[in-house]
Short mmCIF file of C-alpha atoms in Angstrom, two decimals:
data_model
loop_
_atom_site.label_atom_id
_atom_site.label_comp_id
_atom_site.label_asym_id
_atom_site.label_seq_id
_atom_site.Cartn_x
_atom_site.Cartn_y
_atom_site.Cartn_z
CA MET O 1 135.64 -50.01 141.33
CA ALA O 2 137.47 -52.68 143.32
CA GLY O 3 141.21 -52.22 143.04
CA TYR O 4 140.86 -48.65 141.74
CA GLU O 5 143.88 -46.45 142.49
CA MET O 6 143.95 -42.67 142.22
CA LEU O 7 146.96 -40.39 142.61
CA VAL O 8 145.99 -37.85 145.26
CA ARG O 9 149.36 -36.16 145.60
CA GLY O 10 152.64 -36.60 143.76
CA GLU O 11 155.89 -34.66 144.03
CA ILE O 12 159.47 -35.15 142.90
CA PHE O 13 162.17 -34.56 145.50
CA ARG O 14 165.81 -35.46 144.99
CA GLY O 15 167.55 -36.90 148.04
CA LYS O 16 170.76 -34.95 147.40
CA PHE O 17 168.81 -31.77 148.20
CA ARG O 18 167.31 -33.11 151.47
CA ASN O 19 169.33 -30.71 153.63
CA SER O 20 169.63 -27.71 151.33
CA PHE O 21 168.85 -26.73 147.76
CA LEU O 22 172.11 -24.75 147.66
CA ASN O 23 174.42 -27.45 149.05
CA ARG O 24 173.96 -30.94 147.69
CA SER O 25 174.86 -33.85 149.97
CA HIS O 26 175.50 -37.54 149.38
CA CYS O 27 173.00 -40.13 150.56
CA SER O 28 174.96 -42.42 152.84
CA ARG O 29 174.31 -46.06 153.66
CA LYS O 30 173.25 -45.22 157.23
CA VAL O 31 169.73 -44.47 158.42
CA THR O 32 169.07 -40.80 157.71
CA GLU O 33 165.95 -38.82 158.54
CA VAL O 34 164.46 -37.04 155.55
CA LYS O 35 161.84 -34.42 156.31
CA TYR O 36 159.48 -33.74 153.47
CA ALA O 37 156.13 -32.00 153.54
CA LEU O 38 153.47 -32.11 150.87
CA THR O 39 151.13 -29.19 150.42
CA ASP O 40 147.51 -29.65 151.42
CA VAL O 41 145.05 -31.23 149.06
CA ALA O 42 141.28 -31.32 149.41
CA HIS O 43 140.42 -35.02 149.41
CA THR O 44 138.14 -37.15 151.54
CA PHE O 45 139.18 -40.66 152.54
CA ARG O 46 136.00 -42.56 153.22
CA LYS O 47 135.48 -45.64 155.33
CA GLY O 48 137.11 -48.62 153.67
CA HIS O 49 139.61 -46.53 151.70
CA HIS O 50 143.29 -47.42 151.90
CA ILE O 51 146.29 -45.12 151.58
CA MET O 52 149.32 -46.24 149.59
CA ILE O 53 152.63 -44.41 149.65
CA GLN O 54 155.16 -45.03 146.89
CA VAL O 55 158.82 -44.04 147.06
CA GLN O 56 160.62 -44.32 143.75
CA THR O 57 164.17 -43.70 142.59
CA HIS O 58 162.99 -42.08 139.38
CA GLY O 59 160.04 -40.18 137.99
CA SER O 60 160.41 -41.20 134.38
CA PRO O 61 158.85 -40.13 132.07
CA LEU O 62 157.66 -37.10 134.08
CA ALA O 63 161.18 -36.17 135.19
CA ASP O 64 164.69 -36.80 133.96
CA ARG O 65 166.25 -40.21 134.60
CA ASN O 66 168.19 -40.61 137.82
CA PRO O 67 171.60 -42.30 137.43
CA GLN O 68 171.68 -43.06 141.21
CA LYS O 69 175.08 -41.41 141.40
CA PHE O 70 176.15 -38.06 142.79
CA GLU O 71 176.81 -36.34 139.49
CA ASP O 72 175.32 -33.92 137.01
CA ILE O 73 172.32 -35.76 135.56
CA ASN O 74 172.54 -33.79 132.31
CA GLN O 75 176.10 -35.10 131.73
CA ALA O 76 175.34 -38.76 132.60
CA LYS O 77 175.95 -41.37 129.94
CA ASP O 78 174.00 -44.63 129.62
CA ALA O 79 176.84 -46.51 131.37
CA ASP O 80 176.51 -44.21 134.42
CA PHE O 81 173.03 -45.42 135.30
CA GLN O 82 172.81 -48.11 137.97
CA LYS O 83 170.20 -49.95 140.00
CA ALA O 84 169.25 -48.54 143.41
CA THR O 85 167.59 -50.01 146.48
CA ILE O 86 165.54 -47.89 148.89
CA LYS O 87 164.91 -48.97 152.46
CA ILE O 88 162.42 -47.13 154.63
CA PHE O 89 162.84 -47.51 158.38
CA HIS O 90 159.62 -46.72 160.21
CA ASP O 91 159.82 -48.28 163.63
CA ARG O 92 160.32 -47.22 167.25
CA ALA O 93 164.10 -47.24 166.98
CA ASN O 94 164.13 -44.92 163.94
CA ASN O 95 161.09 -42.71 164.59
CA GLN O 96 162.35 -39.25 165.48
CA GLY O 97 158.91 -37.60 165.33
#
């Protein structure tokens, strides 16, 4: 089973709701802490196992397409969709935890 990958936990979370589900907020181009907790899952990681974390800008086809703009997704036209780049800062300077 070399190279086998298994999804242990997967959730969709839109960045515009990172502070509140009632008040959407823009994602700026500065380093911003996003706190996100997954619910527990009963899984054993044995010796030699590796953990992979994926951050994606869309969940297609499981969720609606993300135009990467701060607008109503249901009203977005094909021309509204654009490419996005995600940067994750996990170092001493940006670790708040």
